[in-house]
CSV table of N, CA and C in Angstrom, one decimal:
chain,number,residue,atom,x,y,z
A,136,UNK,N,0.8,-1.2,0.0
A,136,UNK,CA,0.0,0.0,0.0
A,136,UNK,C,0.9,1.2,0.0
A,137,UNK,N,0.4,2.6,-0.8
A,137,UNK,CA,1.4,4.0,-0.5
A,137,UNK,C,1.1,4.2,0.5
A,138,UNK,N,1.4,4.3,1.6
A,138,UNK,CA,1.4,5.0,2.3
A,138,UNK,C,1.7,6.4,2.7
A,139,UNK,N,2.0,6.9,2.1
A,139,UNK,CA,2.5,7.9,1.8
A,139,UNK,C,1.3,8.8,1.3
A,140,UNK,N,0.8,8.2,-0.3
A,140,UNK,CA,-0.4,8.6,-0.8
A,140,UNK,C,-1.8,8.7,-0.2
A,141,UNK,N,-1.7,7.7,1.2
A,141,UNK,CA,-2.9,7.7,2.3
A,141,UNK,C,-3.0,8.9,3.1
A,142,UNK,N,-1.6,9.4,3.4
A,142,UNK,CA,-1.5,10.4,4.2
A,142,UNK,C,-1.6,11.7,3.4
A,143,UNK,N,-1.0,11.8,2.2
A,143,UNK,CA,-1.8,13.2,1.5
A,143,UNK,C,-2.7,13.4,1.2
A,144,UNK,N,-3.4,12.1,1.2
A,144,UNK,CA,-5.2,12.1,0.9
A,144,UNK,C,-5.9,12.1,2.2
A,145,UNK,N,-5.6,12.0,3.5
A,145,UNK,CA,-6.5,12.2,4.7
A,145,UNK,C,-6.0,12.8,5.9
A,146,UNK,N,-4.6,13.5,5.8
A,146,UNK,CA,-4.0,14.1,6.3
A,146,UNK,C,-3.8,15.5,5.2
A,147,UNK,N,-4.8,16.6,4.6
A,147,UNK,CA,-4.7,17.5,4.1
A,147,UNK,C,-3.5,18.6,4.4
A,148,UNK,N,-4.1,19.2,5.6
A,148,UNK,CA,-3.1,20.2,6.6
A,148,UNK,C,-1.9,19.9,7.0
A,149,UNK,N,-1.2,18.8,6.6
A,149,UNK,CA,0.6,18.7,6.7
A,149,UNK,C,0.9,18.7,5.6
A,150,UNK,N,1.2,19.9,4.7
A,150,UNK,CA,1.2,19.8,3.6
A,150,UNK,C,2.8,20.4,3.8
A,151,UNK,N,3.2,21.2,4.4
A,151,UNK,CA,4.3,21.4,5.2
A,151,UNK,C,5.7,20.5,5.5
A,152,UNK,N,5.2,19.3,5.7
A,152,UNK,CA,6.2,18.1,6.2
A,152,UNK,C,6.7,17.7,5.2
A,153,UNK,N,7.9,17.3,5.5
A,153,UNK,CA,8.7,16.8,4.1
A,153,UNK,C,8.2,15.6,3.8
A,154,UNK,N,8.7,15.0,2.5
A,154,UNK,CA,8.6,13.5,2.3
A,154,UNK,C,9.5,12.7,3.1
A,155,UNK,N,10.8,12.7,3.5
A,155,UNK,CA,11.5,12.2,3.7
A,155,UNK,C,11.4,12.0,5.5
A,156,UNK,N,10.4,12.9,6.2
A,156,UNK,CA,10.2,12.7,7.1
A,156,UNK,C,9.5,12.0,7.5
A,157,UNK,N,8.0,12.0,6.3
A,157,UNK,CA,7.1,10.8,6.3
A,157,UNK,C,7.3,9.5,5.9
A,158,UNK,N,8.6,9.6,5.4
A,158,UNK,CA,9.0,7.9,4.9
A,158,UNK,C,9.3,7.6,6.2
A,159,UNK,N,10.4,8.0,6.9
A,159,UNK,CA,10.9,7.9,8.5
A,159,UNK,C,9.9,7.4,9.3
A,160,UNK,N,8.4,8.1,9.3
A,160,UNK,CA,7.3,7.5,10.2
A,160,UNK,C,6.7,6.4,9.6
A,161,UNK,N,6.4,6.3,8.5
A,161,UNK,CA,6.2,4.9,8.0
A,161,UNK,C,6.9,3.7,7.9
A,162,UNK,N,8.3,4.2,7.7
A,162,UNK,CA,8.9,3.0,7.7
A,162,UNK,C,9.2,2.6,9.1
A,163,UNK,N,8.7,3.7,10.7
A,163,UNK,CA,8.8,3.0,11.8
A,163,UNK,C,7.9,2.5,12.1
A,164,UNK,N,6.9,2.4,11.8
A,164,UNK,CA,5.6,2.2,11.8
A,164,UNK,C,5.6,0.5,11.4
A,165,UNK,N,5.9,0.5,10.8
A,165,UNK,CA,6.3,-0.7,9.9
A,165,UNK,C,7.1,-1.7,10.3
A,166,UNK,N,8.0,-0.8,11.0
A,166,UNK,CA,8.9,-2.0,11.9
A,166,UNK,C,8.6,-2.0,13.3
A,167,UNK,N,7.6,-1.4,14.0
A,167,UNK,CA,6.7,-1.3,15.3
A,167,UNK,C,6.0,-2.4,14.9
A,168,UNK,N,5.0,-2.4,14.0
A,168,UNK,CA,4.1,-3.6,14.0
A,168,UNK,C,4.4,-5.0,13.5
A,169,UNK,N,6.0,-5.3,13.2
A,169,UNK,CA,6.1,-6.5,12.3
A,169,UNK,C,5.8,-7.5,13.4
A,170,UNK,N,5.9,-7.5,14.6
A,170,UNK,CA,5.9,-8.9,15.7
A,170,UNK,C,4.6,-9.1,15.7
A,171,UNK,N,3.5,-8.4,15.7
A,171,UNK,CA,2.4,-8.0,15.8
A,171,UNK,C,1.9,-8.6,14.8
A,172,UNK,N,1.6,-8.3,13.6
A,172,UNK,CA,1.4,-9.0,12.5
A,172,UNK,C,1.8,-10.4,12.1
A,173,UNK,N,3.2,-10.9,12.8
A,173,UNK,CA,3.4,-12.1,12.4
A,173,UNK,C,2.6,-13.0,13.6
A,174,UNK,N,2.0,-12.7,14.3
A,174,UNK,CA,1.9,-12.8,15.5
A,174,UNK,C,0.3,-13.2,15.1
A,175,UNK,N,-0.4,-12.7,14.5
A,175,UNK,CA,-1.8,-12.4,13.7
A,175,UNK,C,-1.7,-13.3,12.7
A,176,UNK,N,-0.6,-13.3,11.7
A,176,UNK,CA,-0.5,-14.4,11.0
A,176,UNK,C,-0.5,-15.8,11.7
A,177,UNK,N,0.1,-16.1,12.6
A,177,UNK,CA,0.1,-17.1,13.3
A,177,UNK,C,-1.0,-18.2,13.7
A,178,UNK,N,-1.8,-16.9,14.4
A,178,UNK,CA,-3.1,-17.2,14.7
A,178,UNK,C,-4.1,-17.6,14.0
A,179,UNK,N,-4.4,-17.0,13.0
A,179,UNK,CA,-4.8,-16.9,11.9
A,179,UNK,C,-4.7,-17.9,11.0
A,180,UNK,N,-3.3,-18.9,10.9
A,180,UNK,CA,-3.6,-20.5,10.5
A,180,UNK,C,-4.3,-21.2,11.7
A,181,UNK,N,-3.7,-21.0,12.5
A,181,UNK,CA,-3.8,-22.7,14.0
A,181,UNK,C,-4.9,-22.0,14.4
A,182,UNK,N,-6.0,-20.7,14.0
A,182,UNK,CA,-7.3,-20.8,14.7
A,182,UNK,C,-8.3,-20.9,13.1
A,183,UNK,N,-7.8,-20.8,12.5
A,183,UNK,CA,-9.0,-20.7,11.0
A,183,UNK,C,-8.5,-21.7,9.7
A,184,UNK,N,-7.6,-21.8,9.4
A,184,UNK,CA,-6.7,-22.6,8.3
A,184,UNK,C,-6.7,-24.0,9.1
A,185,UNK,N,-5.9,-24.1,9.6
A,185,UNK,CA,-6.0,-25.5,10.1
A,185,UNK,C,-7.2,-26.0,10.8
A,186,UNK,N,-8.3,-25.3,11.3
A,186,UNK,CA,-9.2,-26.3,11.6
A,186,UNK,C,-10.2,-26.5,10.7
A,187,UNK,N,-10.2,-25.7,10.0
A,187,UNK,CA,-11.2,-25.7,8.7
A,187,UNK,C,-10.5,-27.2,7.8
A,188,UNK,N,-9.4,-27.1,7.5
A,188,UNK,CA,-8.8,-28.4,6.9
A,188,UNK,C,-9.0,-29.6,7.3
A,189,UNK,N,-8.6,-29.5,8.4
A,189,UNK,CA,-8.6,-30.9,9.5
A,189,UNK,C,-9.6,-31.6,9.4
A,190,UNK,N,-11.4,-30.0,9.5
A,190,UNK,CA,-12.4,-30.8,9.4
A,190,UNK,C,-13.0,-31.1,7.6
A,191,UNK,N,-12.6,-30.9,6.9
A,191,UNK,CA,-12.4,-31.2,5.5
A,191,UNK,C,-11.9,-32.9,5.7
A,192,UNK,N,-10.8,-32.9,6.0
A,192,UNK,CA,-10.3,-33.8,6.3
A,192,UNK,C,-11.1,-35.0,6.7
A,193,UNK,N,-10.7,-34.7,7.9
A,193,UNK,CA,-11.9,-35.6,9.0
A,193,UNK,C,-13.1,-35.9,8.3
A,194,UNK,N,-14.0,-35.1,7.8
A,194,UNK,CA,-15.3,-35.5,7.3
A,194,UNK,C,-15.4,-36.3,6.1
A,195,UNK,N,-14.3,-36.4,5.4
A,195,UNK,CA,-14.5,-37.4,4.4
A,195,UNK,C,-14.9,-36.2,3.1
A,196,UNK,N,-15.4,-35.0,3.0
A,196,UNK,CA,-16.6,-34.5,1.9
A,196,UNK,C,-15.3,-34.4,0.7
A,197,UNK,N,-13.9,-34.1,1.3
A,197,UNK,CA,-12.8,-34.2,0.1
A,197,UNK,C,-11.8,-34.8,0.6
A,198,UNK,N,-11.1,-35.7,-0.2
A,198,UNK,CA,-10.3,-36.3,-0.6
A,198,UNK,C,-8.9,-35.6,-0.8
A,199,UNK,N,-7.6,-36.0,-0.4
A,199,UNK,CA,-6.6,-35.4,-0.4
A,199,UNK,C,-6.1,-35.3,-2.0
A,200,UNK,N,-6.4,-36.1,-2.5
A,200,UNK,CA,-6.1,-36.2,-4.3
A,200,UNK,C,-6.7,-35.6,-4.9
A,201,UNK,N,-7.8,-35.6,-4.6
A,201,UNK,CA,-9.2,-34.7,-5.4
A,201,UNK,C,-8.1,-33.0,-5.6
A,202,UNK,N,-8.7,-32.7,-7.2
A,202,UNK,CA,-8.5,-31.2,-7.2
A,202,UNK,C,-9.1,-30.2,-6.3
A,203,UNK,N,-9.9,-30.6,-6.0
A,203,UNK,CA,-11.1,-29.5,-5.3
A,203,UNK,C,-10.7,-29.3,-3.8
A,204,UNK,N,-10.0,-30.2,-3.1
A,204,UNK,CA,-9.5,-30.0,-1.6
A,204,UNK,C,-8.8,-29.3,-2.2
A,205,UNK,N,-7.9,-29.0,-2.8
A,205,UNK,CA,-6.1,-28.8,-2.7
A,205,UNK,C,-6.9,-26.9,-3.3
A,206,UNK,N,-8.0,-27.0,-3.9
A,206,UNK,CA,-8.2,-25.4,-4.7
A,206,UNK,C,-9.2,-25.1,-3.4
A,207,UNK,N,-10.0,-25.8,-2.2
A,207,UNK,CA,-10.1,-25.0,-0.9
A,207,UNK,C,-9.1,-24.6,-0.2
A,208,UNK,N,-8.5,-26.0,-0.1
A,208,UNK,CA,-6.7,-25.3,0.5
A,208,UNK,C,-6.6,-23.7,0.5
A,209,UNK,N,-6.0,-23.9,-1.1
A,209,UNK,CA,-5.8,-22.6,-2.0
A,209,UNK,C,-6.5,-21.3,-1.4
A,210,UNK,N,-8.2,-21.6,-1.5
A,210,UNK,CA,-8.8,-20.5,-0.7
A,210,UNK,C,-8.5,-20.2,0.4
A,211,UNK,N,-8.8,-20.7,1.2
A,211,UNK,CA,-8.6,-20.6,2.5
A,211,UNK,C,-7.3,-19.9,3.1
A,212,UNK,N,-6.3,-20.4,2.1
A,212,UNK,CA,-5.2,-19.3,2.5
A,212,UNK,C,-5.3,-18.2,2.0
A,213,UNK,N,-5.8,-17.7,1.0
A,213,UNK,CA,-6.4,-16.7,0.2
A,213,UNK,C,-6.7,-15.7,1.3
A,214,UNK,N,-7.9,-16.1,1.5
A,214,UNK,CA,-9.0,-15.6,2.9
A,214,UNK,C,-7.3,-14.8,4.1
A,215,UNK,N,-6.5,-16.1,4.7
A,215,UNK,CA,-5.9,-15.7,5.7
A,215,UNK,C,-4.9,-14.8,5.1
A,216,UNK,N,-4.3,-14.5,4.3
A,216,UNK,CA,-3.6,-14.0,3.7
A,216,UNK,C,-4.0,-12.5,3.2
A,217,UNK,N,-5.5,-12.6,3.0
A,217,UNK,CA,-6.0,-11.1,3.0
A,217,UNK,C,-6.5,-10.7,4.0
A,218,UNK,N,-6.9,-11.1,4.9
A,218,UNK,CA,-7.2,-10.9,6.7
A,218,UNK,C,-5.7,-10.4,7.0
A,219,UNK,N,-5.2,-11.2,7.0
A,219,UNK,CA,-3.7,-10.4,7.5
A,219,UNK,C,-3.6,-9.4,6.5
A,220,UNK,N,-3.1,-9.1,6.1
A,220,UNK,CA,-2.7,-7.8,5.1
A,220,UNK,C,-3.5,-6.8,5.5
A,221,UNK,N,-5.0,-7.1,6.1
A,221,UNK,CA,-6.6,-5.8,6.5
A,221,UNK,C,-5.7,-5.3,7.7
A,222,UNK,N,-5.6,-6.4,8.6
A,222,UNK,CA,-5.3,-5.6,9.6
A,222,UNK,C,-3.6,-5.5,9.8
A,223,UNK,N,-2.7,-5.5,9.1
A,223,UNK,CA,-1.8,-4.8,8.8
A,223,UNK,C,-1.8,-4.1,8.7
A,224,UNK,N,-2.6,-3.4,7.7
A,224,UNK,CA,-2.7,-1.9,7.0
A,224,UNK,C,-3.5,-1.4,8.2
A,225,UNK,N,-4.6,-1.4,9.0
A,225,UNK,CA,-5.1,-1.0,10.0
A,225,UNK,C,-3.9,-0.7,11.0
A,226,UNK,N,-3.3,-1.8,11.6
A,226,UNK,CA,-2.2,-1.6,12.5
A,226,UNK,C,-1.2,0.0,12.3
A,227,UNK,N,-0.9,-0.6,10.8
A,227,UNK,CA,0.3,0.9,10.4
A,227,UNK,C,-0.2,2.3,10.1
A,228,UNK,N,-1.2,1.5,9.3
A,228,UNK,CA,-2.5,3.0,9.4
A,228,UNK,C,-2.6,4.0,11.0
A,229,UNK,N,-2.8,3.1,12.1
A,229,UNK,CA,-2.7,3.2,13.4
A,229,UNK,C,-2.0,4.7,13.5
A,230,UNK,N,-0.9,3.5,13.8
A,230,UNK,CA,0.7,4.1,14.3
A,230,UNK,C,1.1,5.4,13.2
A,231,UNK,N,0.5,5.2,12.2
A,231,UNK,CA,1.0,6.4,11.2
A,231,UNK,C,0.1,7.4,12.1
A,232,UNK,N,-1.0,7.5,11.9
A,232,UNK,CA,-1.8,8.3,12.8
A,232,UNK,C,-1.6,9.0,14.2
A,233,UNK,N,-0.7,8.2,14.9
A,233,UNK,CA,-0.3,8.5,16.1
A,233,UNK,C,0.9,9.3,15.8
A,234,UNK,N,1.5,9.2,15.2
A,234,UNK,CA,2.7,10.2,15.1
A,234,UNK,C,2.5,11.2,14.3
A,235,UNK,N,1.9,11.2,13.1
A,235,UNK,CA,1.4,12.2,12.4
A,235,UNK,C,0.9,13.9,13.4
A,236,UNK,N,0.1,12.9,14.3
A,236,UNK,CA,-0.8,14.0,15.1
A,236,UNK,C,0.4,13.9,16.4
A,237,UNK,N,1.5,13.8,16.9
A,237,UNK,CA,2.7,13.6,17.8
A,237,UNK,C,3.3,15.3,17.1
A,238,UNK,N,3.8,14.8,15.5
A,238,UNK,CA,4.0,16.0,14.8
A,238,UNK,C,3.4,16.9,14.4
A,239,UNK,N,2.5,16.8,14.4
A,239,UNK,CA,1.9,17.9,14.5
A,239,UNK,C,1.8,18.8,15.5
A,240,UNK,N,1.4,18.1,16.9
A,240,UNK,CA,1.8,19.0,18.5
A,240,UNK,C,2.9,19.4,18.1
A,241,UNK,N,4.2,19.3,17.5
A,241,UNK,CA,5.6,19.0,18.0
A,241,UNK,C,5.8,20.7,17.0
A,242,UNK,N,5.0,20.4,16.0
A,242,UNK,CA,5.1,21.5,15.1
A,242,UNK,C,4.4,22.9,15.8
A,243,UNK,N,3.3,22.9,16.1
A,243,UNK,CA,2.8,24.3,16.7
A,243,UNK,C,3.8,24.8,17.7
């Protein structure tokens, strides 16, 4: 995602601040929430991916050979893979926010 492009589109009134300052907060932002997000990834298989399979599995309705398990597979990580990324972007979105308006006190 720009990030960058998010903040000159909903942050109007820092029109003032350099770019190079906003890359600085984004990219700590970024590295503030990586434990966080792998952390959400995590979860995110061993609470929804894997039990959703298991019970695929277990129930018999697909077959490990069948094309059609292996293309839910497919989905399923799909799904987890864009869940994480939502609240990624929510997370940094956050933290951009928090400092944006830090700098801005810091500016008046």
């Amino acid at each position: 995602m720009d990030y960058l492009r998010w903040i000159r589109n909903n942050f109007k009134d820092i029109e003032p601040i350099d770019d190079q300052i906003l890359h600085e907060v984004i990219t700590a932002a970024k590295a503030d929430s990586a434990t966080l997000n792998e952390l959400f990834k995590a979860l995110g298989v061993l609470f929804i991916v894997i039990p959703f399979n298991v019970y695929l599995a277990v129930s018999g309705l697909l077959a490990y050979d069948s094309l059609s398990f292996w293309l839910v597979m497919l989905f399923t990580a799909m799904i987890g893979v864009g869940v994480s990324l939502y609240i990624e972007q929510k997370i940094i979105k956050r933290n951009i926010t928090q400092s944006i308006s830090k700098l801005k006190l810091a500016s008046d």
